[in-house]
Short mmCIF file of N, CA and C in Angstrom, two decimals:
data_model
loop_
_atom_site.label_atom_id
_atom_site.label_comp_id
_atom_site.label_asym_id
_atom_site.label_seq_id
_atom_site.Cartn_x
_atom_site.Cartn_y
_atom_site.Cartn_z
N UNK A 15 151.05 -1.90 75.85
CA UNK A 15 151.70 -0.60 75.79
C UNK A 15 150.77 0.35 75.04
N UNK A 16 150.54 1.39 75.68
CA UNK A 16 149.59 2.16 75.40
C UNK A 16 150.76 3.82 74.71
N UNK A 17 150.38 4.44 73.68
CA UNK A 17 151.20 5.34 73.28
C UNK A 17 150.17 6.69 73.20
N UNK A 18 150.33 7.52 73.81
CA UNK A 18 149.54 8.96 73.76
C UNK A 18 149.62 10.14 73.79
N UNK A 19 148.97 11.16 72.97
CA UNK A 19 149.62 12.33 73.16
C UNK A 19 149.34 13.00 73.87
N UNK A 20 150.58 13.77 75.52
CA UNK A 20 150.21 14.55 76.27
C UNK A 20 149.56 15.66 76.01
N UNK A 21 148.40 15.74 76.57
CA UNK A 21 147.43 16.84 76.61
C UNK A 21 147.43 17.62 78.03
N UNK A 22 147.23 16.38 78.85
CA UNK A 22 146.52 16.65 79.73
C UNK A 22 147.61 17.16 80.77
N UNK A 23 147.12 18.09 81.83
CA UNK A 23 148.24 18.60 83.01
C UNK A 23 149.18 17.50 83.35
N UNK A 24 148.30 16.23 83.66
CA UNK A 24 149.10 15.25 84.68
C UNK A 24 149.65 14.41 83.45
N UNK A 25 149.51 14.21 81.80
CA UNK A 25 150.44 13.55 81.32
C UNK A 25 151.62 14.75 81.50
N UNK A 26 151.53 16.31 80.94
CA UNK A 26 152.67 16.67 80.67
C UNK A 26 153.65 17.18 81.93
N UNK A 27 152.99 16.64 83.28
CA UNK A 27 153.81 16.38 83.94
C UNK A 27 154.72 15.13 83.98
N UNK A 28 153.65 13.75 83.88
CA UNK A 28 154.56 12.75 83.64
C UNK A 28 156.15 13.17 82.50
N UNK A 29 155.35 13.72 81.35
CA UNK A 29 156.41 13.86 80.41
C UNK A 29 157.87 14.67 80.97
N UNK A 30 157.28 15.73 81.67
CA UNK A 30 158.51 16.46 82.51
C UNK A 30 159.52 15.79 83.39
N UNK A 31 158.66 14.77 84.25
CA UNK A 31 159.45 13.55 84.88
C UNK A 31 160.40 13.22 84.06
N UNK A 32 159.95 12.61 82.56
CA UNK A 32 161.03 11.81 82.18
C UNK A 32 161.92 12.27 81.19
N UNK A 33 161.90 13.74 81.04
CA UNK A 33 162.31 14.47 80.65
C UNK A 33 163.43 14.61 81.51
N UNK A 34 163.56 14.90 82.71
CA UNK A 34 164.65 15.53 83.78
C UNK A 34 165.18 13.83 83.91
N UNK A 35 164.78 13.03 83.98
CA UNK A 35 165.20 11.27 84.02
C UNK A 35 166.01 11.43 83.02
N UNK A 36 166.18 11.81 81.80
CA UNK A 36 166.74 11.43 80.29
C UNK A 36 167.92 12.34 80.56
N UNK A 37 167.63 13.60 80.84
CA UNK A 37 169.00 14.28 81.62
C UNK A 37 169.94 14.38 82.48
N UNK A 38 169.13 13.56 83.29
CA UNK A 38 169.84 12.66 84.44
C UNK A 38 171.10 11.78 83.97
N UNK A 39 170.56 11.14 82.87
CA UNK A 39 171.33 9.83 82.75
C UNK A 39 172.31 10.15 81.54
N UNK A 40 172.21 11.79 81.05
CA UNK A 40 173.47 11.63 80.39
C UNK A 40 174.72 12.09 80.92
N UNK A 41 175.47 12.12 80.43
CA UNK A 41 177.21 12.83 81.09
C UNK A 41 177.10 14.38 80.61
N UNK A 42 176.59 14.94 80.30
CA UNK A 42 176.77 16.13 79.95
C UNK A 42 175.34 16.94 80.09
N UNK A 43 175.63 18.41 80.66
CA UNK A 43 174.05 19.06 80.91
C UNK A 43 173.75 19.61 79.64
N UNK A 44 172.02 19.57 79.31
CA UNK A 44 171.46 20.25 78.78
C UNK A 44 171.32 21.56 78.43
N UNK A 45 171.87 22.32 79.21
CA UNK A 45 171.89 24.01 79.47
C UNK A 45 171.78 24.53 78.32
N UNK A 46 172.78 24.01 77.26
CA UNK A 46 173.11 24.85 76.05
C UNK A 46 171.59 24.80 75.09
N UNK A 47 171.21 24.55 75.36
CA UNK A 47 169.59 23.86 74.76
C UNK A 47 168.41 24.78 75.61
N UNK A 48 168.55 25.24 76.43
CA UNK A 48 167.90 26.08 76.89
C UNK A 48 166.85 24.86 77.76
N UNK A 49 167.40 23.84 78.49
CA UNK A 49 166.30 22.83 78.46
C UNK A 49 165.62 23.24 79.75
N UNK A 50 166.35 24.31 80.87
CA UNK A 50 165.29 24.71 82.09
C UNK A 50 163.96 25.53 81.29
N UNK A 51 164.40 26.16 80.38
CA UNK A 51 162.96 26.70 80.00
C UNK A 51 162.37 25.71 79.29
N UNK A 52 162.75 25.02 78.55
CA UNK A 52 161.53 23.68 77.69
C UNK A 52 160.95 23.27 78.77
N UNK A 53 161.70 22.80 79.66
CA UNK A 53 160.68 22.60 80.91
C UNK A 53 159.69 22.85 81.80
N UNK A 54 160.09 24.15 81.71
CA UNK A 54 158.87 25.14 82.22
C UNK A 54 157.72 25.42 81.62
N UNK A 55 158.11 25.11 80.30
CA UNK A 55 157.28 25.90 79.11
C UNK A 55 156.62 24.51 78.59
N UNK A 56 156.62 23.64 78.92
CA UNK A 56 156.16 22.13 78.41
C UNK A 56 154.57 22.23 78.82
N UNK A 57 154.33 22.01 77.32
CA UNK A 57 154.65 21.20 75.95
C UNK A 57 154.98 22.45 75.19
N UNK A 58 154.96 23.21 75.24
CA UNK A 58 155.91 24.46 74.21
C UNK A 58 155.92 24.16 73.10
N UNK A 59 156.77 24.23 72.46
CA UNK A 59 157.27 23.88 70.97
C UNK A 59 156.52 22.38 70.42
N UNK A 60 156.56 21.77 71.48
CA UNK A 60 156.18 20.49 71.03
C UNK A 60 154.65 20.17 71.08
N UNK A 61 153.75 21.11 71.09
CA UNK A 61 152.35 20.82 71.13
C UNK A 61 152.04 21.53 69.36
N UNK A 62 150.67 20.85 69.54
CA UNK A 62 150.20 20.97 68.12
C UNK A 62 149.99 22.30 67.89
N UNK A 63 149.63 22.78 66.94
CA UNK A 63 149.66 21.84 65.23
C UNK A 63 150.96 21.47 64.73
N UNK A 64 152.15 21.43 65.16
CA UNK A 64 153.37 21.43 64.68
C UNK A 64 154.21 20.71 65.21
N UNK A 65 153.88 20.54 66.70
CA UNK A 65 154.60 19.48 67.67
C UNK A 65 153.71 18.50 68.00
N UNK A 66 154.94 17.47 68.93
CA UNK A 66 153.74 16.27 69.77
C UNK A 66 154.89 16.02 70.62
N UNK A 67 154.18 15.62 71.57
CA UNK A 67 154.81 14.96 73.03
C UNK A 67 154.16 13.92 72.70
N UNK A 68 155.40 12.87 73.28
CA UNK A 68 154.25 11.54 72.89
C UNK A 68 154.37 10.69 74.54
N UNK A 69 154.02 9.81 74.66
CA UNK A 69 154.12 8.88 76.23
C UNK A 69 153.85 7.93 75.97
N UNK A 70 154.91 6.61 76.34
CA UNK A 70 154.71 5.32 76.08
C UNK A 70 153.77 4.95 77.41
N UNK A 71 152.80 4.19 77.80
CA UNK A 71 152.47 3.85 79.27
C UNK A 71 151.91 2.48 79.28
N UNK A 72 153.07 1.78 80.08
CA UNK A 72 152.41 0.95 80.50
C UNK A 72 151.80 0.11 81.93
N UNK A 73 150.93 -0.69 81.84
CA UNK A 73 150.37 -0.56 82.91
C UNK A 73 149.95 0.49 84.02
N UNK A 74 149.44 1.74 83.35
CA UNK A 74 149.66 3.14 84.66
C UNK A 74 150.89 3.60 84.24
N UNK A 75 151.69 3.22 84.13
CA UNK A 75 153.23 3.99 84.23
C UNK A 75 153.40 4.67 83.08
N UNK A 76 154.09 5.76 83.01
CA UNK A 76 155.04 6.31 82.31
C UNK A 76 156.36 5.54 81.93
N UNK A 77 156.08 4.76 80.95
CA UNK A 77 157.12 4.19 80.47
C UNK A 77 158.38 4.83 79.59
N UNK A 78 158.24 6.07 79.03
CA UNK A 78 158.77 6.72 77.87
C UNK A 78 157.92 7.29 77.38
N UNK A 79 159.15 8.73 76.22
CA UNK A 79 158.58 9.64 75.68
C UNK A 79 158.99 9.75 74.72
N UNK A 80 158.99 10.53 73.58
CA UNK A 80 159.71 11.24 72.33
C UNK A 80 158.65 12.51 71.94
N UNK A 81 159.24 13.38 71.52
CA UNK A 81 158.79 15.19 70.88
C UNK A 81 159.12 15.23 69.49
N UNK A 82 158.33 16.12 68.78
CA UNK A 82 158.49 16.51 67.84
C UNK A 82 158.22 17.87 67.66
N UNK A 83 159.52 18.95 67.12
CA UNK A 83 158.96 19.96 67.14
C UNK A 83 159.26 20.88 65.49
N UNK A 84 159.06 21.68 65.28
CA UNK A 84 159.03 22.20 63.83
C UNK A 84 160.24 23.12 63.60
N UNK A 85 161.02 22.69 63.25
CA UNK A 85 162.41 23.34 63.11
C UNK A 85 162.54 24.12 62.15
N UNK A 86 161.91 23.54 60.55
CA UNK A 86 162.51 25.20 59.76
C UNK A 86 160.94 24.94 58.97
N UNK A 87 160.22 25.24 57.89
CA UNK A 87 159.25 25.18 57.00
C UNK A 87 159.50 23.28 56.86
N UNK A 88 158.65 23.15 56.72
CA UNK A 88 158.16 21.65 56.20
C UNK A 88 160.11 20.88 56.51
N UNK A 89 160.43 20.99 57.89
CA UNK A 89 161.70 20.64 58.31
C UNK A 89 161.10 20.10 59.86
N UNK A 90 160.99 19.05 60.64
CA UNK A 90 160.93 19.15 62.03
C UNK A 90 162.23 18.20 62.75
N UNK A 91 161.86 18.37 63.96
CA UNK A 91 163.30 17.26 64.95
C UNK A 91 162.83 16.99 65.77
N UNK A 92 163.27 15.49 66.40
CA UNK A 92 162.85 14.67 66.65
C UNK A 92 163.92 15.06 68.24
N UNK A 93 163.25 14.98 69.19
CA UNK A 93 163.55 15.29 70.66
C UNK A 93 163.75 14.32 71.78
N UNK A 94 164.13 14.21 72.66
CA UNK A 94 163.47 13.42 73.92
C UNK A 94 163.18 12.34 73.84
N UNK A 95 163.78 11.30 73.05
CA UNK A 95 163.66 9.79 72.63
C UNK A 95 164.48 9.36 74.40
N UNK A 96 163.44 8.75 75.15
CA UNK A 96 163.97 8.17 76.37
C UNK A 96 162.77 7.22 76.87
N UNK A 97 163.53 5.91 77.06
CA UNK A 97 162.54 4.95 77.93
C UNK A 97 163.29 4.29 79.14
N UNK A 98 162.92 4.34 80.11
CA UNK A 98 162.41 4.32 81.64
C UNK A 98 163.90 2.72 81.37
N UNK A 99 164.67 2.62 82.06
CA UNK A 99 165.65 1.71 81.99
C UNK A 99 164.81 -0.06 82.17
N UNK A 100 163.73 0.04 83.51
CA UNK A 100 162.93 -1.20 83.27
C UNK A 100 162.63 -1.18 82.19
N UNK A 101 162.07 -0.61 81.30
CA UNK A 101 161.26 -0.83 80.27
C UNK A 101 161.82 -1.21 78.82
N UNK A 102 162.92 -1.13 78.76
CA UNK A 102 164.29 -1.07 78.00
C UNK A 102 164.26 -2.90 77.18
N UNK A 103 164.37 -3.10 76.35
CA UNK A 103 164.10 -4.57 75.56
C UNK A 103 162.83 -4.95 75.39
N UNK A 104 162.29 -4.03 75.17
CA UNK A 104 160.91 -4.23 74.95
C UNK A 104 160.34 -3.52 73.50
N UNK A 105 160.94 -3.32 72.63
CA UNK A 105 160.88 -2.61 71.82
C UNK A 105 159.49 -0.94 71.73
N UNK A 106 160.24 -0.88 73.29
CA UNK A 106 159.44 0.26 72.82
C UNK A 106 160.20 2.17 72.05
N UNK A 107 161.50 1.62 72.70
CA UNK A 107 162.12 3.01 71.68
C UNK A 107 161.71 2.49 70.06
N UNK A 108 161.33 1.61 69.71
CA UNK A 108 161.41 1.67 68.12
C UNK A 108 159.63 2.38 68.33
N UNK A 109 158.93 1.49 68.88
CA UNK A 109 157.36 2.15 68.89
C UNK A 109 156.91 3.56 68.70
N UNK A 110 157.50 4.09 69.83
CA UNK A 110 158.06 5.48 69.95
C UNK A 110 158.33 6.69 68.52
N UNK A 111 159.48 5.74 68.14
CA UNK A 111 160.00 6.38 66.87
C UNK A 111 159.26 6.29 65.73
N UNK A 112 158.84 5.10 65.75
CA UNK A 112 157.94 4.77 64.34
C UNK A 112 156.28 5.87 64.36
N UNK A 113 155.81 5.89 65.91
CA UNK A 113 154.56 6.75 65.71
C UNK A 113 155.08 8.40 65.67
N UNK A 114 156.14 8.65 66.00
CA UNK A 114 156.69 9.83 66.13
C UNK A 114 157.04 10.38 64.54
N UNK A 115 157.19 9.19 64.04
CA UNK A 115 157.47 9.53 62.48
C UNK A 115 156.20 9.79 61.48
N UNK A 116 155.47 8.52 61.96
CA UNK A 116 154.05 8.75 61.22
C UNK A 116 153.29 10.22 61.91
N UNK A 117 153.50 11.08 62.96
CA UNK A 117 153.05 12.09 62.96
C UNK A 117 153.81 13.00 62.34
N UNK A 118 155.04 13.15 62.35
CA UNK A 118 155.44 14.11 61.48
C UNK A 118 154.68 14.05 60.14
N UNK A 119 154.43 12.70 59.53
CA UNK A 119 154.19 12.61 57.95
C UNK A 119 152.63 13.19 58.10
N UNK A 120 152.01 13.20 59.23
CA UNK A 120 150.53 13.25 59.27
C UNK A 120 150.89 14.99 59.18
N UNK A 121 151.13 15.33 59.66
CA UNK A 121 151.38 17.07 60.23
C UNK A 121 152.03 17.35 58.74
N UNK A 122 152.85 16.69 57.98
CA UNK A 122 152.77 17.65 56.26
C UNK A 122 154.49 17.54 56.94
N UNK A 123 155.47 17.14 57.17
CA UNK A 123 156.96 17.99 57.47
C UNK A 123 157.24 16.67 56.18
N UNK A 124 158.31 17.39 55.55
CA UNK A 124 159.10 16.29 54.69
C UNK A 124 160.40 15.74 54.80
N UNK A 125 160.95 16.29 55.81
CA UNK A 125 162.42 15.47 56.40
C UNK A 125 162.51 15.63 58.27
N UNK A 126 162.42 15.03 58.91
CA UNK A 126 162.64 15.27 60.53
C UNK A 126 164.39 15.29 60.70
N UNK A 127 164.51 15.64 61.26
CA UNK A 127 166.16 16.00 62.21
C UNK A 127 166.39 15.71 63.34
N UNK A 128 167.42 14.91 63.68
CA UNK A 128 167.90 14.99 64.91
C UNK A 128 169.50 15.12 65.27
N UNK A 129 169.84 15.14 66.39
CA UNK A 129 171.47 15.21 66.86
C UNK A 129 171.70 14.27 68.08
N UNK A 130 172.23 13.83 67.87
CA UNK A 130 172.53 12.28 69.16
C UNK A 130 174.41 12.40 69.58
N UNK A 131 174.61 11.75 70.12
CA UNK A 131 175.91 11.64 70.77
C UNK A 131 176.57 10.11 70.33
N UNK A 132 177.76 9.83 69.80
CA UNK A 132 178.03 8.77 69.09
C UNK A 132 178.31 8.02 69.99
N UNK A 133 178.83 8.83 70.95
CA UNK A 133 179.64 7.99 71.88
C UNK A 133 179.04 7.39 73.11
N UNK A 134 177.72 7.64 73.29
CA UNK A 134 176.68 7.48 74.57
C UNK A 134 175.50 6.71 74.04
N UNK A 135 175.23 6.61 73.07
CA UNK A 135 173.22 6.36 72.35
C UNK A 135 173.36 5.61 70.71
N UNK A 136 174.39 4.15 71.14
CA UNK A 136 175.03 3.48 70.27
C UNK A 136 173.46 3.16 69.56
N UNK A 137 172.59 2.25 70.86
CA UNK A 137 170.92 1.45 70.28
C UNK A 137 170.37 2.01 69.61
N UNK A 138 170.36 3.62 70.40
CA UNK A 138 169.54 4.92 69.64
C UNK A 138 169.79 5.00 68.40
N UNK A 139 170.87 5.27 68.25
CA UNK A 139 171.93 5.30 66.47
C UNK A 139 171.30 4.34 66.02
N UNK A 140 171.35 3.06 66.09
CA UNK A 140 171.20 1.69 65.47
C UNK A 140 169.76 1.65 64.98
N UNK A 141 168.91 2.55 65.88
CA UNK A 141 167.34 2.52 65.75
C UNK A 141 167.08 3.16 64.70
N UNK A 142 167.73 4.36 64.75
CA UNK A 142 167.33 5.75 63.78
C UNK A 142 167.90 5.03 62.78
N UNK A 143 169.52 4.35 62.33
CA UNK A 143 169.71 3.93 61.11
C UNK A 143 168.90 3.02 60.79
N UNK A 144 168.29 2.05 61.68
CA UNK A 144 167.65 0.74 60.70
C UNK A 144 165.99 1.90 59.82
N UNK A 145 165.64 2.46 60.79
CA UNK A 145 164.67 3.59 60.11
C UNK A 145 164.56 4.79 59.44
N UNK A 146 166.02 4.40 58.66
CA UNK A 146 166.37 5.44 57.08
C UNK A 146 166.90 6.39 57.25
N UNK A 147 167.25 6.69 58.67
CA UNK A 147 168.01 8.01 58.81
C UNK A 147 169.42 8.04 58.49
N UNK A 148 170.06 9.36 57.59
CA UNK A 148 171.09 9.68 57.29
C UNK A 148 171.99 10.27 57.62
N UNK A 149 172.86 10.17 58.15
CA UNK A 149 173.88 11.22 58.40
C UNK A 149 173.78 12.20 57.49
N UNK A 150 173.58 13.89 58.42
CA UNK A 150 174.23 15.08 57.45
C UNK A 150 174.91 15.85 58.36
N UNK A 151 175.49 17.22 57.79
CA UNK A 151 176.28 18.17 58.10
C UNK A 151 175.17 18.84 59.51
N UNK A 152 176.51 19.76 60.24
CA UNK A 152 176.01 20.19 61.00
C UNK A 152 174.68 20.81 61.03
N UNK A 153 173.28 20.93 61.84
CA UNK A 153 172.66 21.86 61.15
C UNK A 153 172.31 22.53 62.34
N UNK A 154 172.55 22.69 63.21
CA UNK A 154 172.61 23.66 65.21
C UNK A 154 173.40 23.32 65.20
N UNK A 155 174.15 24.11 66.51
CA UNK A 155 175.55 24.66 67.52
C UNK A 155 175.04 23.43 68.20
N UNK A 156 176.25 22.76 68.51
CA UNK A 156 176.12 21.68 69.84
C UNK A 156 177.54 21.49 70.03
N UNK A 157 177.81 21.83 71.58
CA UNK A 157 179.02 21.77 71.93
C UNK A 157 179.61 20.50 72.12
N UNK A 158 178.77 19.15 71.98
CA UNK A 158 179.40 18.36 72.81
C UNK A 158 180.17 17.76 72.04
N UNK A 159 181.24 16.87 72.18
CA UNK A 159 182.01 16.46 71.02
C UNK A 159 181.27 15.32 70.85
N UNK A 160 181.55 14.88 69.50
CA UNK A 160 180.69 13.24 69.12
C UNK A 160 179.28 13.54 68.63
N UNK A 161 178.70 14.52 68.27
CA UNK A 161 177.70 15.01 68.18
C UNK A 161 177.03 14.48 66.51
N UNK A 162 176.55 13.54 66.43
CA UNK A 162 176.15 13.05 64.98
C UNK A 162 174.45 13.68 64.77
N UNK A 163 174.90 14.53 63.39
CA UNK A 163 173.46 14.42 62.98
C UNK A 163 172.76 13.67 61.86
N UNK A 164 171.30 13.54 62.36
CA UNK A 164 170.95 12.50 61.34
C UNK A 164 169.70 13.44 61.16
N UNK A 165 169.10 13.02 59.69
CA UNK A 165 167.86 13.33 58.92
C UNK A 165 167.19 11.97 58.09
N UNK A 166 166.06 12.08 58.36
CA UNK A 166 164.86 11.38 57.23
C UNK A 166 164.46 12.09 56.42
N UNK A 167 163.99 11.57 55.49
CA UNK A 167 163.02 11.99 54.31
C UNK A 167 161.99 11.03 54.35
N UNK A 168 160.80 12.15 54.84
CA UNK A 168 159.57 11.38 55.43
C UNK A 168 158.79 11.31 54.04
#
């Protein structure tokens, strides 16, 4: 398993693939997130010095992704945690998360953020808690109900 950061046209297309895949597979649309324009605009927010797109690949494939983008001063959030359903028991959502974290700490942010769904992204939850993340108070509008947020202190 190879992990890299989209640069190039044809990764941050791959990344767009599995971007619209990760939206696919939830019950509820993205819209409120503005996610037709992240898409368009990819890598946007999430390219350096402040962001990263990341891509799990294996063998050739696009196995999975995760983003990081810079949310308030030395504050970022953690995006687009999705791997490819084959690819799934393979520990690569933890891989993912763990290099996604060590770039935030590389880039200077001192707590990352995210918002997950309680009721859909039980593993996800389970991942982020075994890797120190905390439940806090709201910190974005998100309509969906079940909406848990979590923070590190990187």
């Amino acid at each position: 398993m190879e992990l890299i950061q989209a640069a190039s046209p044809a990764h941050v297309a791959q990344a767009r693939e599995l971007f619209l895949e990760y939206a696919a597979s939830l019950a509820f649309s993205l819209c409120f997130q503005g996610f037709d324009e992240e898409l368009q605009t990819l890598p946007g927010a999430y390219a350096p010095p402040g962001g990263r797109l990341l891509l799990a690949h294996h063998a050739g494939q696009a196995a999975g992704c995760v983003a990081l983008r810079q949310f308030e001063n030395h504050i970022c959030e953690m995006k687009r945690l999705y791997v490819r359903p084959v690819f799934r028991g393979k520990s690569l959502g933890r891989m993912l998360v763990d290099r996604v974290i060590a770039e935030a700490r590389r880039i200077g942010y001192e707590r990352m953020r995210l918002d997950t769904i309680e009721s859909s992204m039980q593993d996800a939850i389970a991942l982020y808690r075994r890797r120190g993340f905390q439940e806090i108070p709201a910190y974005r509008e998100n309509p969906i109900a079940g909406t848990l947020y979590l923070e590190l202190v990187l």
